[in-house]
Amino acid sequence: MSMGLGIVLFVIGAILAFALNIDVGWVDLDLVGYILMGAGVIVFIIGLVFMLRRRRTVATSRTSVDPRSGETVRRDETSAPDDPV
């Protein structure tokens, strides 16, 4: 979600900075465009960092013997780590 928001902010900022030639007396649209592009880059990078942190997982594999049948049972679990690094 935040990566998409960053792209949208960047695109709107680029349109304001480079595509529009409207002169508004009370606001500089070029400056607003550059600010939105900078905010879009920052939001995109923060979203990318959060996405990469979320994808870290811990895989646990256990092998045990079923007491009823005597067969070897393998159990695989995947979970997120408790404390982020």
PDB file of N, CA and C in Angstrom:
ATOM      1  N   MET A   1       0.826  -1.188   0.000  1.00  0.00           N
ATOM      2  CA  MET A   1       0.000   0.000   0.000  1.00  0.00           C
ATOM      3  C   MET A   1       0.870   1.251   0.000  1.00  0.00           C
ATOM      4  N   SER A   2       1.854   1.306   0.859  1.00  0.00           N
ATOM      5  CA  SER A   2       2.657   2.523   0.952  1.00  0.00           C
ATOM      6  C   SER A   2       3.563   2.685  -0.270  1.00  0.00           C
ATOM      7  N   MET A   3       3.970   1.576  -0.876  1.00  0.00           N
ATOM      8  CA  MET A   3       4.773   1.707  -2.087  1.00  0.00           C
ATOM      9  C   MET A   3       3.935   2.315  -3.210  1.00  0.00           C
ATOM     10  N   GLY A   4       2.684   1.915  -3.314  1.00  0.00           N
ATOM     11  CA  GLY A   4       1.798   2.489  -4.313  1.00  0.00           C
ATOM     12  C   GLY A   4       1.537   3.966  -4.056  1.00  0.00           C
ATOM     13  N   LEU A   5       1.376   4.316  -2.782  1.00  0.00           N
ATOM     14  CA  LEU A   5       1.184   5.717  -2.421  1.00  0.00           C
ATOM     15  C   LEU A   5       2.414   6.538  -2.795  1.00  0.00           C
ATOM     16  N   GLY A   6       3.596   5.985  -2.579  1.00  0.00           N
ATOM     17  CA  GLY A   6       4.823   6.684  -2.956  1.00  0.00           C
ATOM     18  C   GLY A   6       4.903   6.926  -4.451  1.00  0.00           C
ATOM     19  N   ILE A   7       4.500   5.934  -5.239  1.00  0.00           N
ATOM     20  CA  ILE A   7       4.516   6.098  -6.699  1.00  0.00           C
ATOM     21  C   ILE A   7       3.505   7.151  -7.128  1.00  0.00           C
ATOM     22  N   VAL A   8       2.317   7.126  -6.518  1.00  0.00           N
ATOM     23  CA  VAL A   8       1.287   8.115  -6.862  1.00  0.00           C
ATOM     24  C   VAL A   8       1.756   9.528  -6.517  1.00  0.00           C
ATOM     25  N   LEU A   9       2.345   9.696  -5.340  1.00  0.00           N
ATOM     26  CA  LEU A   9       2.850  11.018  -4.964  1.00  0.00           C
ATOM     27  C   LEU A   9       3.927  11.500  -5.934  1.00  0.00           C
ATOM     28  N   PHE A  10       4.809  10.593  -6.315  1.00  0.00           N
ATOM     29  CA  PHE A  10       5.875  10.962  -7.236  1.00  0.00           C
ATOM     30  C   PHE A  10       5.312  11.373  -8.597  1.00  0.00           C
ATOM     31  N   VAL A  11       4.334  10.624  -9.094  1.00  0.00           N
ATOM     32  CA  VAL A  11       3.755  10.928 -10.406  1.00  0.00           C
ATOM     33  C   VAL A  11       3.013  12.263 -10.371  1.00  0.00           C
ATOM     34  N   ILE A  12       2.223  12.497  -9.325  1.00  0.00           N
ATOM     35  CA  ILE A  12       1.516  13.775  -9.217  1.00  0.00           C
ATOM     36  C   ILE A  12       2.513  14.931  -9.111  1.00  0.00           C
ATOM     37  N   GLY A  13       3.577  14.733  -8.355  1.00  0.00           N
ATOM     38  CA  GLY A  13       4.599  15.765  -8.250  1.00  0.00           C
ATOM     39  C   GLY A  13       5.291  16.035  -9.568  1.00  0.00           C
ATOM     40  N   ALA A  14       5.570  14.974 -10.336  1.00  0.00           N
ATOM     41  CA  ALA A  14       6.209  15.162 -11.640  1.00  0.00           C
ATOM     42  C   ALA A  14       5.284  15.894 -12.605  1.00  0.00           C
ATOM     43  N   ILE A  15       4.000  15.592 -12.534  1.00  0.00           N
ATOM     44  CA  ILE A  15       3.050  16.312 -13.389  1.00  0.00           C
ATOM     45  C   ILE A  15       3.014  17.788 -13.019  1.00  0.00           C
ATOM     46  N   LEU A  16       2.974  18.073 -11.717  1.00  0.00           N
ATOM     47  CA  LEU A  16       2.951  19.478 -11.298  1.00  0.00           C
ATOM     48  C   LEU A  16       4.245  20.206 -11.668  1.00  0.00           C
ATOM     49  N   ALA A  17       5.375  19.518 -11.533  1.00  0.00           N
ATOM     50  CA  ALA A  17       6.660  20.181 -11.765  1.00  0.00           C
ATOM     51  C   ALA A  17       7.002  20.333 -13.244  1.00  0.00           C
ATOM     52  N   PHE A  18       6.666  19.338 -14.063  1.00  0.00           N
ATOM     53  CA  PHE A  18       7.162  19.343 -15.434  1.00  0.00           C
ATOM     54  C   PHE A  18       6.084  19.508 -16.503  1.00  0.00           C
ATOM     55  N   ALA A  19       4.856  19.112 -16.252  1.00  0.00           N
ATOM     56  CA  ALA A  19       3.851  19.092 -17.318  1.00  0.00           C
ATOM     57  C   ALA A  19       2.930  20.303 -17.313  1.00  0.00           C
ATOM     58  N   LEU A  20       2.690  20.880 -16.157  1.00  0.00           N
ATOM     59  CA  LEU A  20       1.761  22.007 -16.096  1.00  0.00           C
ATOM     60  C   LEU A  20       2.504  23.325 -16.238  1.00  0.00           C
ATOM     61  N   ASN A  21       1.944  24.202 -17.064  1.00  0.00           N
ATOM     62  CA  ASN A  21       2.506  25.538 -17.234  1.00  0.00           C
ATOM     63  C   ASN A  21       1.497  26.585 -16.783  1.00  0.00           C
ATOM     64  N   ILE A  22       0.891  26.343 -15.636  1.00  0.00           N
ATOM     65  CA  ILE A  22      -0.110  27.256 -15.101  1.00  0.00           C
ATOM     66  C   ILE A  22       0.577  28.157 -14.084  1.00  0.00           C
ATOM     67  N   ASP A  23       0.304  29.451 -14.173  1.00  0.00           N
ATOM     68  CA  ASP A  23       0.881  30.405 -13.230  1.00  0.00           C
ATOM     69  C   ASP A  23      -0.169  30.776 -12.192  1.00  0.00           C
ATOM     70  N   VAL A  24       0.034  30.302 -10.985  1.00  0.00           N
ATOM     71  CA  VAL A  24      -0.858  30.611  -9.873  1.00  0.00           C
ATOM     72  C   VAL A  24      -0.096  31.567  -8.971  1.00  0.00           C
ATOM     73  N   GLY A  25      -0.694  32.700  -8.640  1.00  0.00           N
ATOM     74  CA  GLY A  25       0.002  33.742  -7.906  1.00  0.00           C
ATOM     75  C   GLY A  25       0.308  33.401  -6.458  1.00  0.00           C
ATOM     76  N   TRP A  26      -0.501  32.580  -5.815  1.00  0.00           N
ATOM     77  CA  TRP A  26      -0.326  32.344  -4.380  1.00  0.00           C
ATOM     78  C   TRP A  26       0.447  31.079  -4.048  1.00  0.00           C
ATOM     79  N   VAL A  27       0.818  30.256  -5.058  1.00  0.00           N
ATOM     80  CA  VAL A  27       1.593  29.043  -4.792  1.00  0.00           C
ATOM     81  C   VAL A  27       2.485  28.744  -5.997  1.00  0.00           C
ATOM     82  N   ASP A  28       3.671  28.262  -5.719  1.00  0.00           N
ATOM     83  CA  ASP A  28       4.599  27.863  -6.772  1.00  0.00           C
ATOM     84  C   ASP A  28       4.393  26.368  -7.041  1.00  0.00           C
ATOM     85  N   LEU A  29       3.761  26.045  -8.169  1.00  0.00           N
ATOM     86  CA  LEU A  29       3.441  24.647  -8.469  1.00  0.00           C
ATOM     87  C   LEU A  29       4.690  23.800  -8.719  1.00  0.00           C
ATOM     88  N   ASP A  30       5.750  24.407  -9.224  1.00  0.00           N
ATOM     89  CA  ASP A  30       6.992  23.655  -9.411  1.00  0.00           C
ATOM     90  C   ASP A  30       7.541  23.184  -8.063  1.00  0.00           C
ATOM     91  N   LEU A  31       7.541  24.081  -7.075  1.00  0.00           N
ATOM     92  CA  LEU A  31       8.039  23.719  -5.747  1.00  0.00           C
ATOM     93  C   LEU A  31       7.166  22.646  -5.100  1.00  0.00           C
ATOM     94  N   VAL A  32       5.861  22.785  -5.238  1.00  0.00           N
ATOM     95  CA  VAL A  32       4.943  21.770  -4.696  1.00  0.00           C
ATOM     96  C   VAL A  32       5.193  20.422  -5.382  1.00  0.00           C
ATOM     97  N   GLY A  33       5.440  20.450  -6.686  1.00  0.00           N
ATOM     98  CA  GLY A  33       5.743  19.218  -7.420  1.00  0.00           C
ATOM     99  C   GLY A  33       7.012  18.549  -6.923  1.00  0.00           C
ATOM    100  N   TYR A  34       8.054  19.349  -6.712  1.00  0.00           N
ATOM    101  CA  TYR A  34       9.310  18.778  -6.204  1.00  0.00           C
ATOM    102  C   TYR A  34       9.148  18.218  -4.791  1.00  0.00           C
ATOM    103  N   ILE A  35       8.366  18.895  -3.967  1.00  0.00           N
ATOM    104  CA  ILE A  35       8.119  18.409  -2.601  1.00  0.00           C
ATOM    105  C   ILE A  35       7.355  17.088  -2.652  1.00  0.00           C
ATOM    106  N   LEU A  36       6.344  17.002  -3.518  1.00  0.00           N
ATOM    107  CA  LEU A  36       5.593  15.753  -3.642  1.00  0.00           C
ATOM    108  C   LEU A  36       6.459  14.626  -4.196  1.00  0.00           C
ATOM    109  N   MET A  37       7.341  14.937  -5.126  1.00  0.00           N
ATOM    110  CA  MET A  37       8.237  13.896  -5.649  1.00  0.00           C
ATOM    111  C   MET A  37       9.179  13.404  -4.559  1.00  0.00           C
ATOM    112  N   GLY A  38       9.714  14.313  -3.744  1.00  0.00           N
ATOM    113  CA  GLY A  38      10.584  13.899  -2.642  1.00  0.00           C
ATOM    114  C   GLY A  38       9.835  13.069  -1.618  1.00  0.00           C
ATOM    115  N   ALA A  39       8.605  13.482  -1.291  1.00  0.00           N
ATOM    116  CA  ALA A  39       7.798  12.718  -0.344  1.00  0.00           C
ATOM    117  C   ALA A  39       7.469  11.341  -0.917  1.00  0.00           C
ATOM    118  N   GLY A  40       7.213  11.269  -2.218  1.00  0.00           N
ATOM    119  CA  GLY A  40       6.928   9.987  -2.854  1.00  0.00           C
ATOM    120  C   GLY A  40       8.102   9.033  -2.783  1.00  0.00           C
ATOM    121  N   VAL A  41       9.300   9.549  -2.986  1.00  0.00           N
ATOM    122  CA  VAL A  41      10.502   8.703  -2.895  1.00  0.00           C
ATOM    123  C   VAL A  41      10.678   8.194  -1.464  1.00  0.00           C
ATOM    124  N   ILE A  42      10.488   9.063  -0.486  1.00  0.00           N
ATOM    125  CA  ILE A  42      10.650   8.659   0.919  1.00  0.00           C
ATOM    126  C   ILE A  42       9.614   7.614   1.308  1.00  0.00           C
ATOM    127  N   VAL A  43       8.352   7.821   0.922  1.00  0.00           N
ATOM    128  CA  VAL A  43       7.294   6.858   1.245  1.00  0.00           C
ATOM    129  C   VAL A  43       7.559   5.535   0.550  1.00  0.00           C
ATOM    130  N   PHE A  44       8.026   5.561  -0.694  1.00  0.00           N
ATOM    131  CA  PHE A  44       8.342   4.330  -1.416  1.00  0.00           C
ATOM    132  C   PHE A  44       9.456   3.552  -0.721  1.00  0.00           C
ATOM    133  N   ILE A  45      10.511   4.236  -0.294  1.00  0.00           N
ATOM    134  CA  ILE A  45      11.630   3.564   0.380  1.00  0.00           C
ATOM    135  C   ILE A  45      11.186   2.981   1.718  1.00  0.00           C
ATOM    136  N   ILE A  46      10.378   3.724   2.475  1.00  0.00           N
ATOM    137  CA  ILE A  46       9.881   3.204   3.759  1.00  0.00           C
ATOM    138  C   ILE A  46       9.012   1.969   3.525  1.00  0.00           C
ATOM    139  N   GLY A  47       8.142   2.005   2.522  1.00  0.00           N
ATOM    140  CA  GLY A  47       7.318   0.840   2.197  1.00  0.00           C
ATOM    141  C   GLY A  47       8.152  -0.350   1.770  1.00  0.00           C
ATOM    142  N   LEU A  48       9.214  -0.108   1.022  1.00  0.00           N
ATOM    143  CA  LEU A  48      10.108  -1.183   0.596  1.00  0.00           C
ATOM    144  C   LEU A  48      10.815  -1.810   1.785  1.00  0.00           C
ATOM    145  N   VAL A  49      11.273  -0.990   2.720  1.00  0.00           N
ATOM    146  CA  VAL A  49      11.949  -1.506   3.917  1.00  0.00           C
ATOM    147  C   VAL A  49      10.985  -2.355   4.744  1.00  0.00           C
ATOM    148  N   PHE A  50       9.753  -1.864   4.935  1.00  0.00           N
ATOM    149  CA  PHE A  50       8.776  -2.642   5.701  1.00  0.00           C
ATOM    150  C   PHE A  50       8.430  -3.950   5.013  1.00  0.00           C
ATOM    151  N   MET A  51       8.339  -3.945   3.691  1.00  0.00           N
ATOM    152  CA  MET A  51       8.025  -5.165   2.964  1.00  0.00           C
ATOM    153  C   MET A  51       9.152  -6.190   3.098  1.00  0.00           C
ATOM    154  N   LEU A  52      10.387  -5.729   3.021  1.00  0.00           N
ATOM    155  CA  LEU A  52      11.514  -6.651   3.134  1.00  0.00           C
ATOM    156  C   LEU A  52      11.657  -7.186   4.547  1.00  0.00           C
ATOM    157  N   ARG A  53      11.351  -6.387   5.558  1.00  0.00           N
ATOM    158  CA  ARG A  53      11.406  -6.866   6.948  1.00  0.00           C
ATOM    159  C   ARG A  53      10.328  -7.901   7.203  1.00  0.00           C
ATOM    160  N   ARG A  54       9.169  -7.731   6.597  1.00  0.00           N
ATOM    161  CA  ARG A  54       8.049  -8.637   6.821  1.00  0.00           C
ATOM    162  C   ARG A  54       8.299 -10.002   6.208  1.00  0.00           C
ATOM    163  N   ARG A  55       9.097 -10.068   5.173  1.00  0.00           N
ATOM    164  CA  ARG A  55       9.309 -11.325   4.461  1.00  0.00           C
ATOM    165  C   ARG A  55      10.321 -12.252   5.133  1.00  0.00           C
ATOM    166  N   ARG A  56      11.025 -11.767   6.147  1.00  0.00           N
ATOM    167  CA  ARG A  56      11.965 -12.626   6.849  1.00  0.00           C
ATOM    168  C   ARG A  56      11.207 -13.652   7.663  1.00  0.00           C
ATOM    169  N   THR A  57      11.571 -14.899   7.523  1.00  0.00           N
ATOM    170  CA  THR A  57      10.893 -15.960   8.249  1.00  0.00           C
ATOM    171  C   THR A  57      11.914 -16.911   8.854  1.00  0.00           C
ATOM    172  N   VAL A  58      11.442 -17.679   9.807  1.00  0.00           N
ATOM    173  CA  VAL A  58      12.255 -18.709  10.433  1.00  0.00           C
ATOM    174  C   VAL A  58      11.604 -20.048  10.119  1.00  0.00           C
ATOM    175  N   ALA A  59      12.355 -20.966   9.564  1.00  0.00           N
ATOM    176  CA  ALA A  59      11.830 -22.291   9.223  1.00  0.00           C
ATOM    177  C   ALA A  59      12.331 -23.295  10.249  1.00  0.00           C
ATOM    178  N   THR A  60      11.417 -24.089  10.782  1.00  0.00           N
ATOM    179  CA  THR A  60      11.752 -25.107  11.763  1.00  0.00           C
ATOM    180  C   THR A  60      11.311 -26.459  11.228  1.00  0.00           C
ATOM    181  N   SER A  61      12.188 -27.419  11.284  1.00  0.00           N
ATOM    182  CA  SER A  61      11.868 -28.765  10.826  1.00  0.00           C
ATOM    183  C   SER A  61      12.067 -29.729  11.984  1.00  0.00           C
ATOM    184  N   ARG A  62      11.044 -30.535  12.283  1.00  0.00           N
ATOM    185  CA  ARG A  62      11.113 -31.492  13.378  1.00  0.00           C
ATOM    186  C   ARG A  62      10.802 -32.889  12.852  1.00  0.00           C
ATOM    187  N   THR A  63      11.555 -33.829  13.308  1.00  0.00           N
ATOM    188  CA  THR A  63      11.314 -35.218  12.962  1.00  0.00           C
ATOM    189  C   THR A  63      11.079 -35.984  14.250  1.00  0.00           C
ATOM    190  N   SER A  64       9.985 -36.724  14.293  1.00  0.00           N
ATOM    191  CA  SER A  64       9.671 -37.512  15.485  1.00  0.00           C
ATOM    192  C   SER A  64       9.043 -38.831  15.057  1.00  0.00           C
ATOM    193  N   VAL A  65       8.874 -39.712  16.031  1.00  0.00           N
ATOM    194  CA  VAL A  65       8.292 -41.028  15.773  1.00  0.00           C
ATOM    195  C   VAL A  65       6.892 -41.047  16.369  1.00  0.00           C
ATOM    196  N   ASP A  66       5.915 -41.460  15.534  1.00  0.00           N
ATOM    197  CA  ASP A  66       4.539 -41.572  16.004  1.00  0.00           C
ATOM    198  C   ASP A  66       4.447 -42.765  16.951  1.00  0.00           C
ATOM    199  N   PRO A  67       3.977 -42.568  18.201  1.00  0.00           N
ATOM    200  CA  PRO A  67       3.956 -43.671  19.171  1.00  0.00           C
ATOM    201  C   PRO A  67       2.967 -44.779  18.814  1.00  0.00           C
ATOM    202  N   ARG A  68       1.899 -44.470  18.075  1.00  0.00           N
ATOM    203  CA  ARG A  68       0.914 -45.500  17.743  1.00  0.00           C
ATOM    204  C   ARG A  68       1.377 -46.412  16.626  1.00  0.00           C
ATOM    205  N   SER A  69       1.864 -45.798  15.542  1.00  0.00           N
ATOM    206  CA  SER A  69       2.219 -46.613  14.376  1.00  0.00           C
ATOM    207  C   SER A  69       3.709 -46.888  14.266  1.00  0.00           C
ATOM    208  N   GLY A  70       4.527 -46.130  14.964  1.00  0.00           N
ATOM    209  CA  GLY A  70       5.969 -46.320  14.889  1.00  0.00           C
ATOM    210  C   GLY A  70       6.598 -45.698  13.657  1.00  0.00           C
ATOM    211  N   GLU A  71       5.822 -44.906  12.903  1.00  0.00           N
ATOM    212  CA  GLU A  71       6.339 -44.265  11.694  1.00  0.00           C
ATOM    213  C   GLU A  71       7.035 -42.949  12.038  1.00  0.00           C
ATOM    214  N   THR A  72       7.978 -42.581  11.213  1.00  0.00           N
ATOM    215  CA  THR A  72       8.668 -41.306  11.381  1.00  0.00           C
ATOM    216  C   THR A  72       7.806 -40.202  10.772  1.00  0.00           C
ATOM    217  N   VAL A  73       7.593 -39.151  11.564  1.00  0.00           N
ATOM    218  CA  VAL A  73       6.756 -38.036  11.129  1.00  0.00           C
ATOM    219  C   VAL A  73       7.634 -36.796  11.041  1.00  0.00           C
ATOM    220  N   ARG A  74       7.536 -36.107   9.924  1.00  0.00           N
ATOM    221  CA  ARG A  74       8.292 -34.861   9.754  1.00  0.00           C
ATOM    222  C   ARG A  74       7.308 -33.699   9.728  1.00  0.00           C
ATOM    223  N   ARG A  75       7.606 -32.658  10.517  1.00  0.00           N
ATOM    224  CA  ARG A  75       6.731 -31.488  10.612  1.00  0.00           C
ATOM    225  C   ARG A  75       7.551 -30.245  10.305  1.00  0.00           C
ATOM    226  N   ASP A  76       7.097 -29.466   9.319  1.00  0.00           N
ATOM    227  CA  ASP A  76       7.763 -28.222   8.934  1.00  0.00           C
ATOM    228  C   ASP A  76       6.888 -27.054   9.353  1.00  0.00           C
ATOM    229  N   GLU A  77       7.496 -26.045   9.989  1.00  0.00           N
ATOM    230  CA  GLU A  77       6.785 -24.845  10.402  1.00  0.00           C
ATOM    231  C   GLU A  77       7.537 -23.633   9.897  1.00  0.00           C
ATOM    232  N   THR A  78       6.794 -22.620   9.509  1.00  0.00           N
ATOM    233  CA  THR A  78       7.382 -21.347   9.104  1.00  0.00           C
ATOM    234  C   THR A  78       6.702 -20.251   9.885  1.00  0.00           C
ATOM    235  N   SER A  79       7.514 -19.415  10.525  1.00  0.00           N
ATOM    236  CA  SER A  79       6.954 -18.327  11.317  1.00  0.00           C
ATOM    237  C   SER A  79       7.880 -17.129  11.243  1.00  0.00           C
ATOM    238  N   ALA A  80       7.341 -15.984  11.628  1.00  0.00           N
ATOM    239  CA  ALA A  80       8.123 -14.754  11.664  1.00  0.00           C
ATOM    240  C   ALA A  80       8.942 -14.711  12.960  1.00  0.00           C
ATOM    241  N   PRO A  81      10.111 -14.098  12.941  1.00  0.00           N
ATOM    242  CA  PRO A  81      10.902 -14.003  14.166  1.00  0.00           C
ATOM    243  C   PRO A  81      10.244 -13.084  15.193  1.00  0.00           C
ATOM    244  N   ASP A  82      10.501 -13.359  16.457  1.00  0.00           N
ATOM    245  CA  ASP A  82       9.899 -12.564  17.526  1.00  0.00           C
ATOM    246  C   ASP A  82      10.500 -11.171  17.623  1.00  0.00           C
ATOM    247  N   ASP A  83      11.810 -11.076  17.558  1.00  0.00           N
ATOM    248  CA  ASP A  83      12.440  -9.768  17.685  1.00  0.00           C
ATOM    249  C   ASP A  83      13.139  -9.415  16.378  1.00  0.00           C
ATOM    250  N   PRO A  84      12.756  -8.274  15.756  1.00  0.00           N
ATOM    251  CA  PRO A  84      13.403  -7.879  14.504  1.00  0.00           C
ATOM    252  C   PRO A  84      14.828  -7.419  14.746  1.00  0.00           C
ATOM    253  N   VAL A  85      15.662  -7.648  13.766  1.00  0.00           N
ATOM    254  CA  VAL A  85      17.071  -7.282  13.857  1.00  0.00           C
ATOM    255  C   VAL A  85      17.273  -5.922  13.253  1.00  0.00           C
TER     256      VAL A  85
END
